[in-house]
Amino acid sequence: MPNGATFADAYPTQARHIRAAFWASFLSLGVGAFFGLIQALHRTDILRVIESQTYYTVLTAHGVFLVISFTIFFLVGVFQWAVTDSLERPPVDMRFTWGWYGLMSLGASLTAFAILAGFTDSIDVRANVLFTFYAPLQAHPLFYVGLVVFVVGTWLAGADWFRSWLAWKGDNPGERIPLPTFMVLTTMIMWYISSIGVAVAILAFILPWSLELTGSLNPTLTRTLFWYFGHPVVYFWLLPAYLLWYILLPKLAGGRLFSDPLARVVFILFVLLSTPVGIHHQYLDPGISEGFKFIAMTNTMFLLLPSLLTAFTIIASMEHGARQRGGEGYFNWLTALPWRDPAFTGMALAGMVFAFGGFTGIVNAGMNINYLVHNTLWVPGHIHTQVGTAAALTFMAGAYWLVPQLTGNRLVGRGLALVQVVLWFVGIVFMTNSMYRGGLVGIPRRTAEPQYEGFEYEVAAGSVGELNAQLAIGGTILFVSAMLFLALMVLTAFNGGTEPIDDGSIPPALSGPEDSPAVLDNLKLWVAIAAVLVVIAYSFPLASIVSRGGLFGPDIGPIPVAIDAASTVARTALEAVSAVVR
């Protein structure tokens, strides 16, 4: 891209497509944040505007709108920018590009309709099965159809980016894959491998069951297939943030990426290690032997390596930038960083929260410690530090640089944008502090009524009331921060007649691809090794599950079910009388 030019100047058609993806993402953020506020106020019993039965529809909407729609629409926008900018060429066929975006939008709309229809009795459609949709919880078939269409859209998006790379490769034989494109392609390889699990779970078992084409299913099997996909999907949400940390954060710091080869190694490690570890989400599930769970725990610990390599590389890049700006000393260089830049500060704060969340993830990954926090408020605390901040705050901060590049307009309210990212950081500290501490004393997750009559949680410091106050305050601050972000994005989109402060150029790394072996770019090799690791990790557990419960399991009916209370009481009374007579 020419110096001084924005992405919108160089690729106006592609910029329009990316803006469309971002607006779908931002709309989902607004809806999901609204439902998050309702949750925070309801479960703390501070303000209840819904019945507790409806809470689970709210919880489903909060999860799906944020961790599926918000994150993945933003992902495809960032990845389209990264591929187009680094290959310096548009997609092979923009009609195909708009086609996969249309499929994703259709799928998201179908799933959203299935969830939101649950708020009215006039439409016989329900989907209060939460983000994980574990059987025997059953949603309307539209919910599952929408998810399938959405995922197919992402598969086609990946195919589009591979087509662009292959076209570039034909024009540039022997050249190393540009780093941003390399990150996109390896992320999509991971996505293709992992999303097979959820596709099989839905298409072969859950969707036919919801359509009453099959009478039953094996819940342990579908749950295992979900978590085959469920752990890698966390990295699918996070790796766009990694891309922005590696590509954009060093530029904003005033320097250059420390090491291109280390970045390639990190993304290869995610391809290899992210999928064979999903069973660590099922430590308390019956039907899976302890030996398989121990192997999953061991594999999970290896995922610390790419995270630690990332921390080293990004901090080194930031230090280089700070010293280019005049920073000195062992730690005083930190004061030379551009802390008044909302894009830089937001991503830096997101990285700090991510580091803390990584340590809490070790608790989740360890079998014996996991037993203490399983299904407690600790788990959403971890999710909100990782996806809810490492990914979400990075996306919002990155948007403060990307949206001006995509519109050609100057960001409105840089000072307010700085306030917004700091507000998010403060809100997440309040909320997750409450969640982690509440989880340690056993406060459950995924319930509208966490407090039980005649029982008190033994909080070592403070009280349950103080924890609830922190959760409600944190959730409210996060909602305000999200609304402020959306307002700034809308104002920037309409801020015509202005120009961005920064150009769209990305400086080369201090250590470039020429400093690494070419085998790092051998994508076929890494796909083959990843496939072998997946087969080793999952073939025996899946065979054991099927041998015990069959492909379609025992006679498992859908939940929720209608129960005739009078008949149930009468039958119970008759059984009791018969027992006495006998």
Coordinates of C-alpha atoms in Angstrom, one line a residue:
M1 CA 0.0 0.0 0.0
P2 CA 1.4 3.4 -0.9
N3 CA 2.7 5.5 2.0
G4 CA 0.1 7.9 3.3
A5 CA -2.8 5.9 1.7
T6 CA -5.5 4.2 3.7
F7 CA -6.9 0.7 3.0
A8 CA -10.1 2.4 1.8
D9 CA -8.0 4.3 -0.8
A10 CA -6.3 1.3 -2.1
Y11 CA -9.1 -1.3 -1.9
P12 CA -12.5 0.5 -1.8
T13 CA -14.6 -2.5 -2.7
Q14 CA -12.9 -4.7 -0.1
A15 CA -13.1 -2.0 2.5
R16 CA -16.9 -1.9 2.0
H17 CA -17.1 -5.7 2.5
I18 CA -15.0 -5.5 5.7
R19 CA -17.1 -2.7 7.0
A20 CA -20.2 -4.8 6.5
A21 CA -18.6 -7.6 8.6
F22 CA -17.7 -5.2 11.3
W23 CA -21.2 -3.7 11.5
A24 CA -22.6 -7.2 11.9
S25 CA -20.1 -7.8 14.7
F26 CA -20.8 -4.5 16.4
L27 CA -24.6 -5.1 16.3
S28 CA -24.1 -8.4 17.9
L29 CA -21.9 -6.8 20.6
G30 CA -24.7 -4.3 21.4
V31 CA -27.4 -7.0 21.7
G32 CA -25.1 -9.4 23.7
A33 CA -24.0 -6.7 26.1
F34 CA -27.6 -5.8 26.8
F35 CA -28.4 -9.4 27.7
G36 CA -25.3 -9.5 29.8
L37 CA -26.5 -6.5 31.8
I38 CA -29.8 -8.2 32.4
Q39 CA -28.0 -11.3 33.7
A40 CA -25.7 -9.5 36.0
L41 CA -28.5 -7.6 37.7
H42 CA -30.9 -10.6 37.8
R43 CA -28.6 -13.2 39.4
T44 CA -27.4 -10.7 42.0
D45 CA -31.1 -9.9 42.7
I46 CA -30.5 -6.2 42.3
L47 CA -32.9 -5.6 39.5
R48 CA -35.2 -8.2 37.9
V49 CA -37.0 -7.4 34.8
I50 CA -37.6 -11.0 33.6
E51 CA -38.9 -14.2 35.2
S52 CA -36.2 -16.6 36.3
Q53 CA -37.4 -19.2 33.7
T54 CA -36.6 -16.6 31.0
Y55 CA -33.1 -16.1 32.4
Y56 CA -31.9 -19.2 30.4
T57 CA -33.1 -17.7 27.1
V58 CA -31.2 -14.5 28.1
L59 CA -28.1 -16.6 28.9
T60 CA -28.3 -18.3 25.6
A61 CA -28.6 -15.0 23.7
H62 CA -25.7 -13.5 25.7
G63 CA -23.4 -16.4 24.8
V64 CA -24.4 -16.8 21.1
F65 CA -24.5 -13.2 20.2
L66 CA -21.1 -12.5 21.8
V67 CA -18.9 -15.6 21.5
I68 CA -20.3 -16.7 18.1
S69 CA -21.6 -13.7 16.2
F70 CA -19.6 -10.7 17.6
T71 CA -16.2 -12.5 17.6
I72 CA -16.4 -14.4 14.3
F73 CA -17.9 -11.5 12.2
F74 CA -15.0 -9.4 13.5
L75 CA -12.6 -12.2 12.8
V76 CA -13.6 -12.5 9.1
G77 CA -13.3 -8.7 8.7
V78 CA -9.8 -8.6 10.3
F79 CA -8.7 -11.7 8.3
Q80 CA -10.0 -10.2 5.0
W81 CA -8.0 -7.0 5.8
A82 CA -4.9 -9.0 6.7
V83 CA -4.9 -11.1 3.6
T84 CA -5.7 -8.3 1.2
D85 CA -3.2 -5.9 2.7
S86 CA -0.3 -8.4 3.1
L87 CA -0.7 -10.0 -0.4
E88 CA -1.4 -6.6 -1.9
R89 CA -4.3 -8.0 -4.0
P90 CA -8.1 -8.2 -3.8
P91 CA -9.9 -11.6 -3.6
V92 CA -10.1 -13.7 -6.7
D93 CA -13.9 -13.1 -7.0
M94 CA -15.7 -10.6 -4.9
R95 CA -19.0 -12.3 -5.7
F96 CA -17.8 -15.4 -3.9
T97 CA -16.6 -13.1 -1.0
W98 CA -20.0 -11.5 -0.6
G99 CA -21.5 -15.0 -0.9
W100 CA -19.9 -16.4 2.2
Y101 CA -20.7 -13.2 4.1
G102 CA -24.3 -13.6 3.0
L103 CA -24.3 -17.2 4.3
M104 CA -22.9 -16.2 7.6
S105 CA -25.5 -13.4 7.9
L106 CA -28.3 -15.8 7.1
G107 CA -27.1 -18.4 9.6
A108 CA -26.7 -15.8 12.3
S109 CA -30.2 -14.5 11.6
L110 CA -31.8 -17.9 11.8
T111 CA -30.1 -18.7 15.1
A112 CA -30.9 -15.3 16.5
F113 CA -34.6 -15.7 15.5
A114 CA -34.8 -19.1 17.2
I115 CA -33.4 -17.6 20.4
L116 CA -35.3 -14.3 20.5
A117 CA -38.6 -16.0 19.7
G118 CA -38.4 -17.6 23.1
F119 CA -39.3 -14.2 24.7
T120 CA -42.8 -14.4 23.3
D121 CA -45.5 -17.1 23.5
S122 CA -47.0 -16.2 20.2
I123 CA -44.3 -18.1 18.3
D124 CA -43.7 -21.8 19.0
V125 CA -40.0 -21.6 18.7
R126 CA -37.5 -22.0 21.6
A127 CA -33.7 -22.2 22.0
N128 CA -32.9 -21.8 25.7
V129 CA -30.1 -24.5 25.4
L130 CA -27.2 -22.1 26.3
F131 CA -24.1 -21.6 24.1
T132 CA -23.0 -25.2 24.5
F133 CA -26.5 -26.8 23.6
Y134 CA -25.7 -30.0 25.5
A135 CA -28.2 -32.8 24.9
P136 CA -30.7 -33.7 26.2
L137 CA -31.5 -30.0 26.2
Q138 CA -33.3 -29.5 22.9
A139 CA -33.8 -26.3 20.8
H140 CA -36.0 -25.7 17.8
P141 CA -34.3 -27.1 14.6
L142 CA -33.9 -23.5 13.3
F143 CA -31.3 -22.9 16.0
Y144 CA -29.1 -25.8 14.7
V145 CA -29.8 -25.1 11.0
G146 CA -28.6 -21.5 11.6
L147 CA -25.4 -22.6 13.3
V148 CA -24.6 -25.0 10.4
V149 CA -25.2 -22.4 7.8
F150 CA -23.0 -19.9 9.7
V151 CA -20.2 -22.4 10.0
V152 CA -20.4 -23.3 6.3
G153 CA -20.0 -19.6 5.6
T154 CA -16.8 -19.5 7.6
W155 CA -15.5 -22.5 5.7
L156 CA -16.1 -20.7 2.5
A157 CA -14.4 -17.6 3.8
G158 CA -11.3 -19.7 4.5
A159 CA -11.5 -21.2 1.0
D160 CA -11.6 -17.6 -0.3
W161 CA -8.4 -16.7 1.6
F162 CA -6.6 -19.9 0.4
R163 CA -7.6 -19.0 -3.2
S164 CA -6.1 -15.5 -2.8
W165 CA -2.9 -17.0 -1.4
L166 CA -2.6 -19.6 -4.2
A167 CA -3.1 -16.9 -6.8
W168 CA -0.4 -14.8 -5.1
K169 CA 1.9 -17.8 -4.9
G170 CA 1.5 -18.4 -8.6
D171 CA 2.7 -14.8 -9.3
N172 CA 5.4 -15.0 -6.6
P173 CA 7.0 -18.5 -6.8
G174 CA 9.5 -19.3 -4.0
E175 CA 8.4 -16.4 -1.8
R176 CA 7.7 -16.9 1.9
I177 CA 4.0 -16.5 2.9
P178 CA 3.6 -12.9 4.3
L179 CA 3.1 -13.2 8.0
P180 CA -0.5 -11.8 8.3
T181 CA -1.6 -14.2 5.6
F182 CA 0.3 -17.1 7.3
M183 CA -1.6 -16.3 10.5
V184 CA -4.9 -16.4 8.7
L185 CA -4.2 -19.7 6.9
T186 CA -3.0 -21.5 9.9
T187 CA -5.9 -20.3 12.0
M188 CA -8.3 -21.6 9.3
I189 CA -6.5 -24.9 9.2
M190 CA -7.2 -25.2 12.9
W191 CA -10.8 -24.2 12.4
Y192 CA -11.4 -26.8 9.6
I193 CA -9.9 -29.6 11.8
S194 CA -11.9 -28.6 14.9
S195 CA -15.2 -27.6 13.5
I196 CA -15.6 -31.1 12.0
G197 CA -16.6 -32.2 15.5
V198 CA -19.5 -29.8 16.0
A199 CA -20.6 -30.4 12.4
V200 CA -20.9 -34.1 13.0
A201 CA -22.6 -33.6 16.3
I202 CA -25.3 -31.4 14.8
L203 CA -25.8 -33.0 11.4
A204 CA -25.5 -36.6 12.4
F205 CA -27.2 -36.6 15.8
I206 CA -28.7 -33.4 17.2
L207 CA -30.5 -32.0 14.2
P208 CA -32.2 -35.3 13.2
W209 CA -33.1 -35.7 16.9
S210 CA -34.7 -32.3 17.1
L211 CA -36.6 -33.0 13.8
E212 CA -37.8 -36.3 15.4
L213 CA -36.1 -38.3 12.6
T214 CA -34.3 -40.2 15.3
G215 CA -35.7 -41.1 18.7
S216 CA -32.7 -40.7 20.8
L217 CA -29.0 -39.9 21.0
N218 CA -25.9 -40.5 23.1
P219 CA -25.3 -37.3 25.2
T220 CA -21.8 -38.3 26.2
L221 CA -20.9 -38.7 22.5
T222 CA -22.4 -35.4 21.3
R223 CA -20.9 -33.6 24.3
T224 CA -17.4 -35.0 23.5
L225 CA -17.8 -34.0 19.9
F226 CA -18.7 -30.5 21.1
W227 CA -15.6 -30.2 23.2
Y228 CA -13.5 -31.6 20.4
F229 CA -14.5 -28.3 18.8
G230 CA -15.1 -26.3 22.0
H231 CA -11.6 -25.8 23.1
P232 CA -10.1 -24.8 19.7
V233 CA -13.0 -22.4 19.1
V234 CA -11.5 -20.4 22.1
Y235 CA -8.3 -20.0 20.0
F236 CA -10.4 -19.2 17.0
W237 CA -11.8 -16.2 18.9
L238 CA -8.3 -15.3 20.3
L239 CA -6.1 -15.7 17.3
P240 CA -7.4 -12.5 15.6
A241 CA -6.4 -10.7 18.8
Y242 CA -3.0 -12.4 18.5
L243 CA -2.7 -11.2 14.9
L244 CA -3.4 -7.6 16.0
W245 CA -0.9 -7.9 18.8
Y246 CA 1.8 -9.1 16.4
I247 CA 1.0 -6.9 13.5
L248 CA -0.5 -3.7 14.8
L249 CA 0.7 -3.3 18.4
P250 CA 4.4 -3.0 17.5
K251 CA 3.6 -0.2 15.0
L252 CA 1.5 1.6 17.5
A253 CA 4.3 1.4 20.0
G254 CA 6.5 3.1 17.6
G255 CA 8.7 0.2 16.6
R256 CA 8.6 -3.1 14.7
L257 CA 7.7 -6.8 15.5
F258 CA 10.6 -8.4 17.3
S259 CA 10.5 -11.8 15.5
D260 CA 8.6 -13.0 12.5
P261 CA 9.9 -16.6 12.9
L262 CA 8.6 -16.8 16.5
A263 CA 5.2 -15.6 15.4
R264 CA 5.1 -18.4 12.8
V265 CA 6.1 -21.0 15.4
V266 CA 3.3 -19.8 17.7
F267 CA 0.6 -20.2 15.1
I268 CA 1.9 -23.6 14.1
L269 CA 1.8 -24.7 17.7
F270 CA -1.9 -23.7 17.9
V271 CA -2.6 -25.8 14.9
L272 CA -0.9 -28.8 16.5
L273 CA -2.0 -28.5 20.1
S274 CA -5.4 -26.8 20.3
T275 CA -7.6 -29.7 19.2
P276 CA -6.3 -32.8 21.1
V277 CA -7.1 -31.3 24.5
G278 CA -10.9 -30.9 24.6
I279 CA -11.5 -33.7 27.1
H280 CA -10.1 -31.5 29.8
H281 CA -13.5 -29.8 29.8
Q282 CA -15.1 -33.1 30.7
Y283 CA -13.2 -34.1 33.9
L284 CA -16.5 -34.7 35.8
D285 CA -18.3 -36.4 32.9
P286 CA -19.1 -40.1 33.4
G287 CA -18.4 -42.4 30.5
I288 CA -14.8 -41.2 29.9
S289 CA -12.0 -43.0 31.7
E290 CA -9.7 -41.2 34.0
G291 CA -6.7 -42.3 31.9
F292 CA -8.0 -40.4 28.9
K293 CA -8.7 -37.3 31.0
F294 CA -5.1 -37.5 32.4
I295 CA -3.7 -37.5 28.9
A296 CA -5.9 -34.5 27.9
M297 CA -4.6 -32.7 31.0
T298 CA -1.0 -33.3 30.0
N299 CA -1.6 -32.2 26.5
T300 CA -3.3 -29.0 27.7
M301 CA -0.2 -27.9 29.7
F302 CA 1.8 -27.8 26.4
L303 CA -0.5 -24.9 25.3
L304 CA 1.3 -22.7 27.8
L305 CA 4.3 -22.6 25.3
P306 CA 2.7 -20.5 22.5
S307 CA 1.3 -18.2 25.1
L308 CA 4.6 -17.7 26.8
L309 CA 6.3 -17.2 23.4
T310 CA 3.7 -14.6 22.5
A311 CA 4.3 -12.7 25.8
F312 CA 8.0 -12.6 25.2
T313 CA 7.7 -11.5 21.5
I314 CA 5.1 -8.8 22.1
I315 CA 6.8 -7.3 25.2
A316 CA 10.1 -7.2 23.3
S317 CA 8.4 -5.5 20.4
M318 CA 6.8 -2.9 22.7
E319 CA 10.2 -2.3 24.4
H320 CA 11.8 -1.8 21.0
G321 CA 9.1 0.8 20.1
A322 CA 9.5 2.6 23.5
R323 CA 13.3 2.8 23.0
Q324 CA 12.8 4.2 19.5
R325 CA 10.7 6.9 21.2
G326 CA 13.4 7.7 23.7
G327 CA 12.6 5.3 26.5
E328 CA 15.5 4.3 28.8
G329 CA 16.3 2.1 31.8
Y330 CA 15.1 -1.4 32.8
F331 CA 11.5 -0.3 33.3
N332 CA 11.4 3.4 32.6
W333 CA 10.9 2.6 28.9
L334 CA 7.3 1.8 29.8
T335 CA 6.6 5.5 30.3
A336 CA 7.6 6.2 26.7
L337 CA 4.8 4.1 25.3
P338 CA 1.9 5.9 23.7
W339 CA -0.6 5.4 26.6
R340 CA -2.8 8.2 25.3
D341 CA -3.5 6.2 22.1
P342 CA -6.8 4.2 22.8
A343 CA -5.8 1.5 20.2
F344 CA -2.5 0.9 21.9
T345 CA -3.7 1.2 25.5
G346 CA -6.7 -1.1 24.9
M347 CA -4.6 -3.8 23.4
A348 CA -2.0 -3.5 26.1
L349 CA -4.6 -3.8 28.9
A350 CA -6.2 -6.7 27.1
G351 CA -2.8 -8.5 27.0
M352 CA -2.4 -7.9 30.8
V353 CA -5.8 -9.4 31.5
F354 CA -5.0 -12.3 29.2
A355 CA -1.9 -13.1 31.1
F356 CA -3.9 -13.3 34.4
G357 CA -6.6 -15.4 32.7
G358 CA -3.9 -17.8 31.5
F359 CA -2.9 -18.5 35.0
T360 CA -6.5 -19.2 36.0
G361 CA -6.7 -21.5 33.0
I362 CA -4.0 -23.7 34.6
V363 CA -6.5 -24.2 37.4
N364 CA -9.1 -25.3 34.9
A365 CA -6.7 -27.6 33.2
G366 CA -5.5 -29.5 36.3
M367 CA -7.7 -32.5 37.1
N368 CA -7.6 -32.3 40.9
I369 CA -7.9 -28.5 41.2
N370 CA -10.6 -28.4 38.5
Y371 CA -12.9 -30.5 40.7
L372 CA -13.0 -27.5 43.1
V373 CA -14.2 -24.9 40.6
H374 CA -16.1 -27.1 38.0
N375 CA -19.5 -25.6 37.2
T376 CA -18.9 -22.7 39.5
L377 CA -18.8 -18.9 38.9
W378 CA -15.0 -19.3 38.5
V379 CA -15.5 -20.7 34.9
P380 CA -17.3 -17.6 33.5
G381 CA -14.7 -15.5 35.3
H382 CA -12.1 -17.3 33.2
I383 CA -14.1 -16.9 30.0
H384 CA -14.6 -13.2 30.6
T385 CA -10.9 -12.6 31.1
Q386 CA -10.0 -14.5 28.0
V387 CA -12.7 -14.0 25.4
G388 CA -14.5 -11.2 27.1
T389 CA -11.3 -9.1 27.4
A390 CA -8.3 -10.6 25.6
A391 CA -10.4 -10.9 22.5
A392 CA -13.2 -8.4 22.9
L393 CA -11.1 -5.4 24.2
T394 CA -8.4 -6.1 21.6
F395 CA -11.1 -6.0 18.9
M396 CA -12.5 -2.8 20.2
A397 CA -9.1 -1.2 20.5
G398 CA -8.1 -2.5 17.1
A399 CA -11.2 -1.0 15.6
Y400 CA -10.0 2.5 16.7
W401 CA -7.2 2.0 14.2
L402 CA -8.9 -0.2 11.6
V403 CA -12.2 1.6 11.1
P404 CA -10.5 4.9 10.1
Q405 CA -8.5 2.9 7.6
L406 CA -11.6 1.3 6.3
T407 CA -13.7 4.5 6.0
G408 CA -11.1 7.1 5.3
N409 CA -12.5 9.1 8.3
R410 CA -10.7 10.3 11.4
L411 CA -11.7 8.7 14.7
V412 CA -14.2 10.8 16.6
G413 CA -13.4 11.4 20.3
R414 CA -9.9 9.9 20.9
G415 CA -10.1 11.0 24.5
L416 CA -13.5 9.3 24.9
A417 CA -12.1 6.2 23.2
L418 CA -9.3 6.1 25.8
V419 CA -11.9 6.4 28.6
Q420 CA -13.8 3.5 27.0
V421 CA -11.0 1.0 27.0
V422 CA -10.0 1.9 30.6
L423 CA -13.7 1.6 31.6
W424 CA -13.8 -1.9 30.1
F425 CA -10.6 -2.8 32.0
V426 CA -12.1 -1.5 35.3
G427 CA -15.4 -3.3 34.7
I428 CA -13.8 -6.6 34.0
V429 CA -11.6 -6.4 37.1
F430 CA -14.7 -5.8 39.3
M431 CA -16.8 -8.5 37.6
T432 CA -14.1 -11.3 37.4
N433 CA -12.8 -10.6 40.9
S434 CA -16.3 -11.4 42.1
M435 CA -16.6 -14.4 39.8
Y436 CA -13.3 -16.0 40.7
R437 CA -13.8 -15.5 44.5
G438 CA -17.4 -16.7 44.2
G439 CA -16.3 -19.8 42.4
L440 CA -13.8 -20.7 45.0
V441 CA -16.6 -20.8 47.6
G442 CA -18.9 -22.9 45.3
I443 CA -21.3 -20.3 43.9
P444 CA -22.8 -22.0 40.8
R445 CA -22.7 -20.7 37.3
R446 CA -25.6 -20.8 34.8
T447 CA -28.4 -20.4 37.3
A448 CA -30.9 -17.6 37.9
E449 CA -31.0 -18.4 41.6
P450 CA -27.5 -18.9 43.0
Q451 CA -28.5 -18.4 46.6
Y452 CA -30.4 -21.2 48.4
E453 CA -32.7 -21.0 51.4
G454 CA -31.1 -22.2 54.6
F455 CA -27.6 -22.2 53.2
E456 CA -24.8 -19.7 53.4
Y457 CA -21.6 -19.6 51.3
E458 CA -18.6 -19.4 53.5
V459 CA -16.7 -16.4 52.1
A460 CA -13.3 -16.0 53.7
A461 CA -13.1 -12.2 53.1
G462 CA -16.1 -10.0 52.5
S463 CA -19.5 -11.4 51.9
V464 CA -21.8 -12.7 49.3
G465 CA -23.5 -9.3 49.2
E466 CA -20.2 -7.6 48.5
L467 CA -19.4 -10.2 45.7
N468 CA -22.9 -9.5 44.2
A469 CA -22.3 -5.8 44.3
Q470 CA -18.9 -6.1 42.5
L471 CA -20.5 -8.3 39.9
A472 CA -23.4 -5.9 39.3
I473 CA -21.1 -2.9 39.2
G474 CA -18.6 -4.5 36.9
G475 CA -21.4 -5.7 34.5
T476 CA -22.9 -2.2 34.4
I477 CA -19.5 -0.6 33.7
L478 CA -18.9 -3.1 30.9
F479 CA -22.3 -2.3 29.4
V480 CA -21.6 1.5 29.5
S481 CA -18.2 0.9 27.9
A482 CA -19.7 -1.2 25.1
M483 CA -22.4 1.5 24.4
L484 CA -19.7 4.2 24.3
F485 CA -17.6 2.1 21.9
L486 CA -20.6 1.7 19.6
A487 CA -21.4 5.4 19.7
L488 CA -17.9 6.3 18.7
M489 CA -17.9 3.8 15.8
V490 CA -21.2 5.3 14.5
L491 CA -19.9 8.8 14.8
T492 CA -16.6 7.9 13.1
A493 CA -18.5 6.2 10.2
F494 CA -20.3 9.5 9.6
N495 CA -17.3 11.7 10.1
G496 CA -16.9 12.5 6.4
G497 CA -14.5 15.1 5.1
T498 CA -11.8 14.1 7.5
E499 CA -8.7 12.0 7.2
P500 CA -7.2 9.4 9.6
I501 CA -4.2 10.5 11.7
D502 CA -2.2 7.4 10.8
D503 CA -1.5 5.8 7.4
G504 CA -2.1 2.1 6.8
S505 CA 1.5 0.9 6.4
I506 CA 2.8 -1.9 8.6
P507 CA 6.6 -1.9 9.2
P508 CA 8.6 -5.1 8.6
A509 CA 9.8 -7.2 11.5
L510 CA 13.2 -6.8 13.0
S511 CA 13.8 -10.5 12.3
G512 CA 12.1 -11.4 9.1
P513 CA 11.0 -14.7 7.5
E514 CA 14.4 -15.1 5.9
D515 CA 15.7 -15.9 9.4
S516 CA 13.6 -19.0 9.8
P517 CA 13.6 -22.3 7.9
A518 CA 11.3 -22.6 4.9
V519 CA 9.7 -25.7 6.5
L520 CA 7.6 -23.4 8.7
D521 CA 5.6 -22.5 5.6
N522 CA 5.0 -26.2 4.7
L523 CA 1.3 -26.1 5.6
K524 CA 0.7 -29.7 4.4
L525 CA 3.2 -31.0 6.9
W526 CA 1.5 -29.3 9.8
V527 CA -1.9 -30.5 8.7
A528 CA -0.7 -34.1 8.6
I529 CA 0.9 -33.9 12.0
A530 CA -2.2 -32.2 13.5
A531 CA -4.4 -34.9 12.0
V532 CA -2.2 -37.7 13.5
L533 CA -2.4 -36.0 17.0
V534 CA -6.2 -35.7 16.8
V535 CA -6.5 -39.4 15.9
I536 CA -4.2 -40.4 18.7
A537 CA -6.1 -38.2 21.2
Y538 CA -9.7 -39.1 20.3
S539 CA -9.9 -42.5 18.5
F540 CA -9.8 -44.5 21.8
P541 CA -12.1 -42.3 23.9
L542 CA -14.7 -42.0 21.1
A543 CA -14.6 -45.8 20.5
S544 CA -15.0 -46.4 24.2
I545 CA -18.0 -44.0 24.4
V546 CA -19.7 -45.6 21.4
S547 CA -19.1 -49.2 22.7
R548 CA -20.7 -48.3 26.0
G549 CA -23.7 -46.2 24.9
G550 CA -24.0 -46.8 21.2
L551 CA -24.1 -44.1 18.5
F552 CA -27.6 -43.1 19.5
G553 CA -27.5 -44.0 23.1
P554 CA -30.4 -45.1 25.4
D555 CA -33.9 -43.7 25.1
I556 CA -33.0 -40.1 25.8
G557 CA -36.0 -37.7 25.5
P558 CA -35.7 -33.9 25.0
I559 CA -35.5 -31.4 27.9
P560 CA -37.4 -29.3 28.8
V561 CA -40.5 -31.4 28.9
A562 CA -44.1 -30.6 30.1
I563 CA -45.0 -32.5 33.3
D564 CA -48.5 -32.9 34.5
A565 CA -48.0 -32.1 38.2
A566 CA -51.4 -33.6 39.4
S567 CA -50.8 -36.9 37.6
T568 CA -47.2 -37.1 39.0
V569 CA -48.4 -36.5 42.6
A570 CA -51.2 -39.0 42.2
R571 CA -48.9 -41.7 40.7
T572 CA -46.4 -41.2 43.5
A573 CA -49.1 -41.4 46.2
L574 CA -50.4 -44.7 44.7
E575 CA -46.9 -46.1 44.5
A576 CA -46.4 -45.2 48.2
V577 CA -49.7 -46.8 49.2
S578 CA -48.9 -50.0 47.3
A579 CA -45.5 -50.2 49.0
V580 CA -47.2 -50.0 52.4
V581 CA -49.8 -52.6 51.5
R582 CA -47.1 -55.0 50.3

